[in-house]
Short mmCIF file of C-alpha atoms and ligand atoms in Angstrom, two decimals:
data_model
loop_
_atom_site.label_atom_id
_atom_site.label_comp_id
_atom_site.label_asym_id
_atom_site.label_seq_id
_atom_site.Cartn_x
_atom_site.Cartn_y
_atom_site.Cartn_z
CA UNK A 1 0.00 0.00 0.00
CA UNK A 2 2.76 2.31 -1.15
CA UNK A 3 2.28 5.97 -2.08
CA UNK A 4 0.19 8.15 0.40
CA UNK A 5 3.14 9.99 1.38
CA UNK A 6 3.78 11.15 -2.04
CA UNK A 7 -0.37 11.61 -2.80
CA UNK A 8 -0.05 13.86 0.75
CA UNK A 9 2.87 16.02 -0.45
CA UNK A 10 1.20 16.65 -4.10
CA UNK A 11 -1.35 18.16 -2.43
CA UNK A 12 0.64 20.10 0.54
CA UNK A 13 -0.89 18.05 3.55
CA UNK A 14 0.93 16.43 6.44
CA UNK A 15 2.01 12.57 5.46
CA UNK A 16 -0.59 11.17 7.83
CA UNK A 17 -3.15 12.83 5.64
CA UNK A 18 -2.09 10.41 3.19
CA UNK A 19 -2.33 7.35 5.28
CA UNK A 20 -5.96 8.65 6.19
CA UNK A 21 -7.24 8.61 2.91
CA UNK A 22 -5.11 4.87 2.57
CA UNK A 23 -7.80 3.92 5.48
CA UNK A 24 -10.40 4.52 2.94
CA UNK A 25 -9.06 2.85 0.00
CA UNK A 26 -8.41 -0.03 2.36
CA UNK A 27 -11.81 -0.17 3.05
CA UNK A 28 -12.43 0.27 -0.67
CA UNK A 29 -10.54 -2.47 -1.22
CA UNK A 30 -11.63 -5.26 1.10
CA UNK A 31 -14.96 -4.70 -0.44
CA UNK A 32 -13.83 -5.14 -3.92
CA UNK A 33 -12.07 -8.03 -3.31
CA UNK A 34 -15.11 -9.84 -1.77
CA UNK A 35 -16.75 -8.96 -4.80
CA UNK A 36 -14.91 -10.51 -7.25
CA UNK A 37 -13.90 -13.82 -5.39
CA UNK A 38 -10.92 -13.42 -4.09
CA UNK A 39 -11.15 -14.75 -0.64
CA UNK A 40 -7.63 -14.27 1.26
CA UNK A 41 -6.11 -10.54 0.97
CA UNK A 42 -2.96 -9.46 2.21
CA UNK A 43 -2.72 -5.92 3.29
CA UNK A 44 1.09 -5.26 4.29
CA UNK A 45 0.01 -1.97 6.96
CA UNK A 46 3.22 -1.87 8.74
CA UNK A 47 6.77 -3.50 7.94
CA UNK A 48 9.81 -4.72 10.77
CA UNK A 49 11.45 -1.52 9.16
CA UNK A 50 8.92 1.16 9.17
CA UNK A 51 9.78 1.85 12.93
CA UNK A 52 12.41 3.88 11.49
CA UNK A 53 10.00 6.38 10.39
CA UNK A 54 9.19 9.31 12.37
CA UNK A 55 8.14 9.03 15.60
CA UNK A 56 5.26 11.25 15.01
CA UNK A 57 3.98 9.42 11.63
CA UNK A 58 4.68 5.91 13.18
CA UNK A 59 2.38 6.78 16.09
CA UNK A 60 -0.33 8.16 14.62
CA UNK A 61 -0.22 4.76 12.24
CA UNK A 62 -0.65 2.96 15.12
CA UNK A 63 -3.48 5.16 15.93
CA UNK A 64 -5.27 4.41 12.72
CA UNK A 65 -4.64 0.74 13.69
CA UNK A 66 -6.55 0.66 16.52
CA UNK A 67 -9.42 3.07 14.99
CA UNK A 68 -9.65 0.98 12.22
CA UNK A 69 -10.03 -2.43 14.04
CA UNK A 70 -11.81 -0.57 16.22
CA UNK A 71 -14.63 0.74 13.74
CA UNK A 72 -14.15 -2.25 11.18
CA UNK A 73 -14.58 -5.21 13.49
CA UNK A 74 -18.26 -5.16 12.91
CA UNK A 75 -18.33 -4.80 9.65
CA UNK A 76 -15.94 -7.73 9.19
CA UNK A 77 -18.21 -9.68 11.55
CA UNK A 78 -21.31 -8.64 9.16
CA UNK A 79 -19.35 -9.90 5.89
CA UNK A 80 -18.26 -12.77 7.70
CA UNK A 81 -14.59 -12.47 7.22
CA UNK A 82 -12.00 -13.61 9.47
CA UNK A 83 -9.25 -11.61 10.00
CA UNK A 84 -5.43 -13.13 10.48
CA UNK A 85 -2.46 -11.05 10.87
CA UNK A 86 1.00 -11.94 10.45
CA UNK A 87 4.46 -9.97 11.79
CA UNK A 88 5.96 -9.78 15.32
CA UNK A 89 2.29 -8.29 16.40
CA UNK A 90 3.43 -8.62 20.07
CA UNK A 91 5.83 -5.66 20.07
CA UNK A 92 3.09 -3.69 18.50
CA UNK A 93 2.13 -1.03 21.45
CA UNK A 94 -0.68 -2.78 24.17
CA UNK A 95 -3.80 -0.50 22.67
CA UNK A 96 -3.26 -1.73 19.28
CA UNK A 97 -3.06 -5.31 20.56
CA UNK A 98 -5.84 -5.21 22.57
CA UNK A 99 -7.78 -4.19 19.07
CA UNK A 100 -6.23 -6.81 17.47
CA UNK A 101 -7.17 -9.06 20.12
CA UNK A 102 -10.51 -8.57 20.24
CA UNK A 103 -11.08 -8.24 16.04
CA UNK A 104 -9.10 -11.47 15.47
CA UNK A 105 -11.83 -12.95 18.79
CA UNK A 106 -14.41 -11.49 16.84
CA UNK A 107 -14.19 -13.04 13.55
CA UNK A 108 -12.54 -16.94 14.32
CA UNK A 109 -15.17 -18.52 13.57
CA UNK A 110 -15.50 -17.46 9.94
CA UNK A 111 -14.02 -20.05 7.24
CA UNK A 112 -14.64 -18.02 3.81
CA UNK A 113 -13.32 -15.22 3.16
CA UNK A 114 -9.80 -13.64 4.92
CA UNK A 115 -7.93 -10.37 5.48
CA UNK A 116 -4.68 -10.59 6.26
CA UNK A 117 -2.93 -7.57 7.96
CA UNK A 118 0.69 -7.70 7.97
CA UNK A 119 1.82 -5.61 10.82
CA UNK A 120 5.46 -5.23 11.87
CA UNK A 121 6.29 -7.70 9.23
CA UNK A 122 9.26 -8.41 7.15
CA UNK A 123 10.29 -11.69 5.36
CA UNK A 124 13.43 -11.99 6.95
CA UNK A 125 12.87 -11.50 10.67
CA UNK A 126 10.03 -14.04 9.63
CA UNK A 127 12.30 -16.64 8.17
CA UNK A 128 14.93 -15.96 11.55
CA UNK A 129 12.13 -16.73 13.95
CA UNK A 130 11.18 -19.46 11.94
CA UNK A 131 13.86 -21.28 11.87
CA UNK A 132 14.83 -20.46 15.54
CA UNK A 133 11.39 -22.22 16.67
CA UNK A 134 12.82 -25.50 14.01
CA UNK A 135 15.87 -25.10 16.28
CA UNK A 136 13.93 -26.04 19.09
CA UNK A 137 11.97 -28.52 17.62
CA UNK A 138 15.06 -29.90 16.68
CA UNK A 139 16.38 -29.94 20.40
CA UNK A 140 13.60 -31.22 21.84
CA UNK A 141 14.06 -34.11 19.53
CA UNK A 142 10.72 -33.44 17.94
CA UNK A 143 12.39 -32.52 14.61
CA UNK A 144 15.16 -34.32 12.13
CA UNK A 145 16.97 -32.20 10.22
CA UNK A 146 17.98 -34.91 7.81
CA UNK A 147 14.16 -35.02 7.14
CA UNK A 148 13.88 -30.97 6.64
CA UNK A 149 12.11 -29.99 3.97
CA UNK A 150 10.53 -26.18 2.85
CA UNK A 151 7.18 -27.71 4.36
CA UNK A 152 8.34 -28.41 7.54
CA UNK A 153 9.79 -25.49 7.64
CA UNK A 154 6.91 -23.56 6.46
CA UNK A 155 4.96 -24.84 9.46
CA UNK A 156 6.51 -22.30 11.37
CA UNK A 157 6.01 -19.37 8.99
CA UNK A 158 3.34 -16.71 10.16
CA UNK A 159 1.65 -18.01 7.43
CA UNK A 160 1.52 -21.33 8.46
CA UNK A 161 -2.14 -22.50 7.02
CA UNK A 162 -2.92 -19.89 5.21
CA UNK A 163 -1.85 -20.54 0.65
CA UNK A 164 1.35 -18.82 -0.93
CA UNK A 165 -0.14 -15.41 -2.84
CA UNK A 166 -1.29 -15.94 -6.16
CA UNK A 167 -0.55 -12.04 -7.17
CA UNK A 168 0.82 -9.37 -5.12
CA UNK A 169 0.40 -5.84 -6.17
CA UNK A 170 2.46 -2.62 -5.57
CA UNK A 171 0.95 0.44 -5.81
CA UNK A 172 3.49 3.34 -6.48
CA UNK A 173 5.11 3.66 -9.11
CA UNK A 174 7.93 1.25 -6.91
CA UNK A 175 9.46 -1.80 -8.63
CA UNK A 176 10.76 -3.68 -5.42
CA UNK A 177 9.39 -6.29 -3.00
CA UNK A 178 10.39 -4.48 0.07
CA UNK A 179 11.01 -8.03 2.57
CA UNK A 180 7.41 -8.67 1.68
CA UNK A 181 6.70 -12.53 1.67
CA UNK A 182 9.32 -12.75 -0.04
CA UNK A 183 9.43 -17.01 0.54
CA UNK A 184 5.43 -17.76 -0.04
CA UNK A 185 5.60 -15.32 -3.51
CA UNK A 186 8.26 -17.49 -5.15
CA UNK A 187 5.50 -18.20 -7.72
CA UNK A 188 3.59 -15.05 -7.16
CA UNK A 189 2.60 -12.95 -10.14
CA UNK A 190 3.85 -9.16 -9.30
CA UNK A 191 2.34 -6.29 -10.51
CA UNK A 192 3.54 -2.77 -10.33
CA UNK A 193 1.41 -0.23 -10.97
CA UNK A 194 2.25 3.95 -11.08
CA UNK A 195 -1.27 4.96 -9.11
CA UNK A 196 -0.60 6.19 -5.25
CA UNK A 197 -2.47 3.55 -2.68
CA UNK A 198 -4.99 6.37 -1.89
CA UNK A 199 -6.00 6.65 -5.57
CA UNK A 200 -6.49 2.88 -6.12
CA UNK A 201 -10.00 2.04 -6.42
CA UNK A 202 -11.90 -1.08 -7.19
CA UNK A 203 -11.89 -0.69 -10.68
CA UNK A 204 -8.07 -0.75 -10.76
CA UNK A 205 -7.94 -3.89 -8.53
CA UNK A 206 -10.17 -6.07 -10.89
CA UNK A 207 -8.19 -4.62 -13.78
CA UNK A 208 -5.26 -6.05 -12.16
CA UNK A 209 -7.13 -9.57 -11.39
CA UNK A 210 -7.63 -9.26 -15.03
CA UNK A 211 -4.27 -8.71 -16.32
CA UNK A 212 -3.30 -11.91 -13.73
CA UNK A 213 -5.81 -14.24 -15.49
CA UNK A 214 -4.20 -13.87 -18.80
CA UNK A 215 -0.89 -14.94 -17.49
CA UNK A 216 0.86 -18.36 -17.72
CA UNK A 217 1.93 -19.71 -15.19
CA UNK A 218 4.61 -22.66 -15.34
CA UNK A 219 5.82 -23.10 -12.21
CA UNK A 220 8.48 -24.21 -13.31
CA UNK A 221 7.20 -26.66 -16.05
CA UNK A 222 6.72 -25.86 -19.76
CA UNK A 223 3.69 -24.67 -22.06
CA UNK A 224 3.22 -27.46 -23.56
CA UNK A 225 3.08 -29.47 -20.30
CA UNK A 226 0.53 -27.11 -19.40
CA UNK A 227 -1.19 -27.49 -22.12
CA UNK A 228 -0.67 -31.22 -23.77
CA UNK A 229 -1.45 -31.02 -27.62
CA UNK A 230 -5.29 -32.13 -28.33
C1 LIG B 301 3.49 3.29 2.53
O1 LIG B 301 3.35 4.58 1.95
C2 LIG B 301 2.41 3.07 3.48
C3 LIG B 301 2.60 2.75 4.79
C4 LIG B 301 3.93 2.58 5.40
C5 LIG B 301 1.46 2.61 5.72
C6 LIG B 301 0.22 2.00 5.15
C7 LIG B 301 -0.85 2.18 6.13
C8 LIG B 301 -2.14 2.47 5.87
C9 LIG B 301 -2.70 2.52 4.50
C10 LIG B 301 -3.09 2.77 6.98
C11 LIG B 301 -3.16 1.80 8.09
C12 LIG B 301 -3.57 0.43 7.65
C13 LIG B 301 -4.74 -0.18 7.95
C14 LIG B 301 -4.95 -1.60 7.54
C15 LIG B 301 -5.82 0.45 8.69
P1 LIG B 301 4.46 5.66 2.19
O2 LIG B 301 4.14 6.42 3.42
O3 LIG B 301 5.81 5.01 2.20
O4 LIG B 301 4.31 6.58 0.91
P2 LIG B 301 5.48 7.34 0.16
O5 LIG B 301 6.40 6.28 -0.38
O6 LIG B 301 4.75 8.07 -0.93
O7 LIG B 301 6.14 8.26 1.14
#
């Protein structure tokens, strides 16, 4: 969700102005997605590195956090979609958990459709805890790391349960994966596209499901494995 410091400054308002107006196109975008199917959605709200930021910006992101889980809890309950987040979410500051807490309560019980928030996440402090908590498995004796494989390993990925992206989109203008899933997107289709996150709207996002259903996709085999002669 890249761009709503640069949509702020175009128009001479504070940074967080941007983010505000991100809120909405979040919400904008949950809704679209629902529409056309998709039913898990990855929204990457806060990377391991964005603590570098500003104190002033990354608080009042936190803010938005908790008003936003705060004010969209219900709505996710209404559309019956369960919410998951993945990141070191306990060093995110107690009110925001507590939000978190409750939302992710809230909506367990829901099986369809998914939003994913990926708060104080980056790939590799995921794939460093990950393999710390193999490390234990394998001193407890639980684990053989002759017998390690990527699912095994996986297991203790924050995304443990939850299927590899199919498509990830960057708003932007930004060609760069910025330590996002950078493991469960080895097959992901990436799309860049020039329009800030707070400009995004629905239309854009099916235009971009669009563009991803007339891709091939070999993972790793040929076309004509794909596609056998008739
Ligand atoms: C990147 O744009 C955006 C972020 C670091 C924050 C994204 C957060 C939100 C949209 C709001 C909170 C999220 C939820 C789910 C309620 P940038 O600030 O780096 O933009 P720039 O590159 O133009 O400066």
């Amino acid at each position: 969700m890249d761009g709503n410091g640069r949509w702020a400054k175009q128009r001479g308002l504070p940074r967080i102005e941007g983010h505000r107006r991100g809120v909405e196109t979040v919400r904008t975008i949950i809704e679209a997605a629902k529409g056309t199917g998709v039913r898990y959605l990855t929204l990457y709200a806060f990377s391991a590195e964005n603590w570098k930021r500003p104190a002033a910006e990354v608080n009042a992101l936190m803010l938005l956090l908790q008003r936003f889980l705060r004010s969209e809890t219900k709505e996710l309950v209404d559309k019956k979609i369960r919410l998951h987040t993945i990141g070191r979410t306990h060093e995110l500051p107690d009110a925001v958990r507590t939000e978190l807490d409750r939302a992710l309560q809230a909506t367990a019980q829901f099986t369809e459709w998914h939003l994913i928030l990926a708060l104080n996440y980056g790939s590799r402090t995921e794939v460093v805890d990950a393999a710390a908590a193999y490390a234990r498995e394998v001193a407890a004796g639980r684990e053989d790391p002759a017998q390690c494989s990527y699912e095994k390993l996986a297991r203790h990925l924050c995304t443990a349960g939850l299927p590899d992206p199919d498509l990830v989109i960057r708003t932007s203008g930004e060609s760069r994966i910025s330590n996002f899933l950078l493991l469960q997107a080895a097959y992901a289709e990436l799309l860049f596209t020039p329009t800030l996150w707070p400009d995004f709207c629905g239309e854009q996002f099916r235009a971009a499901l669009a563009e991803f259903a007339g891709r091939e996709r070999r993972f790793g085999a040929t076309s004509e494995q794909l596609q056998p002669p008739a």
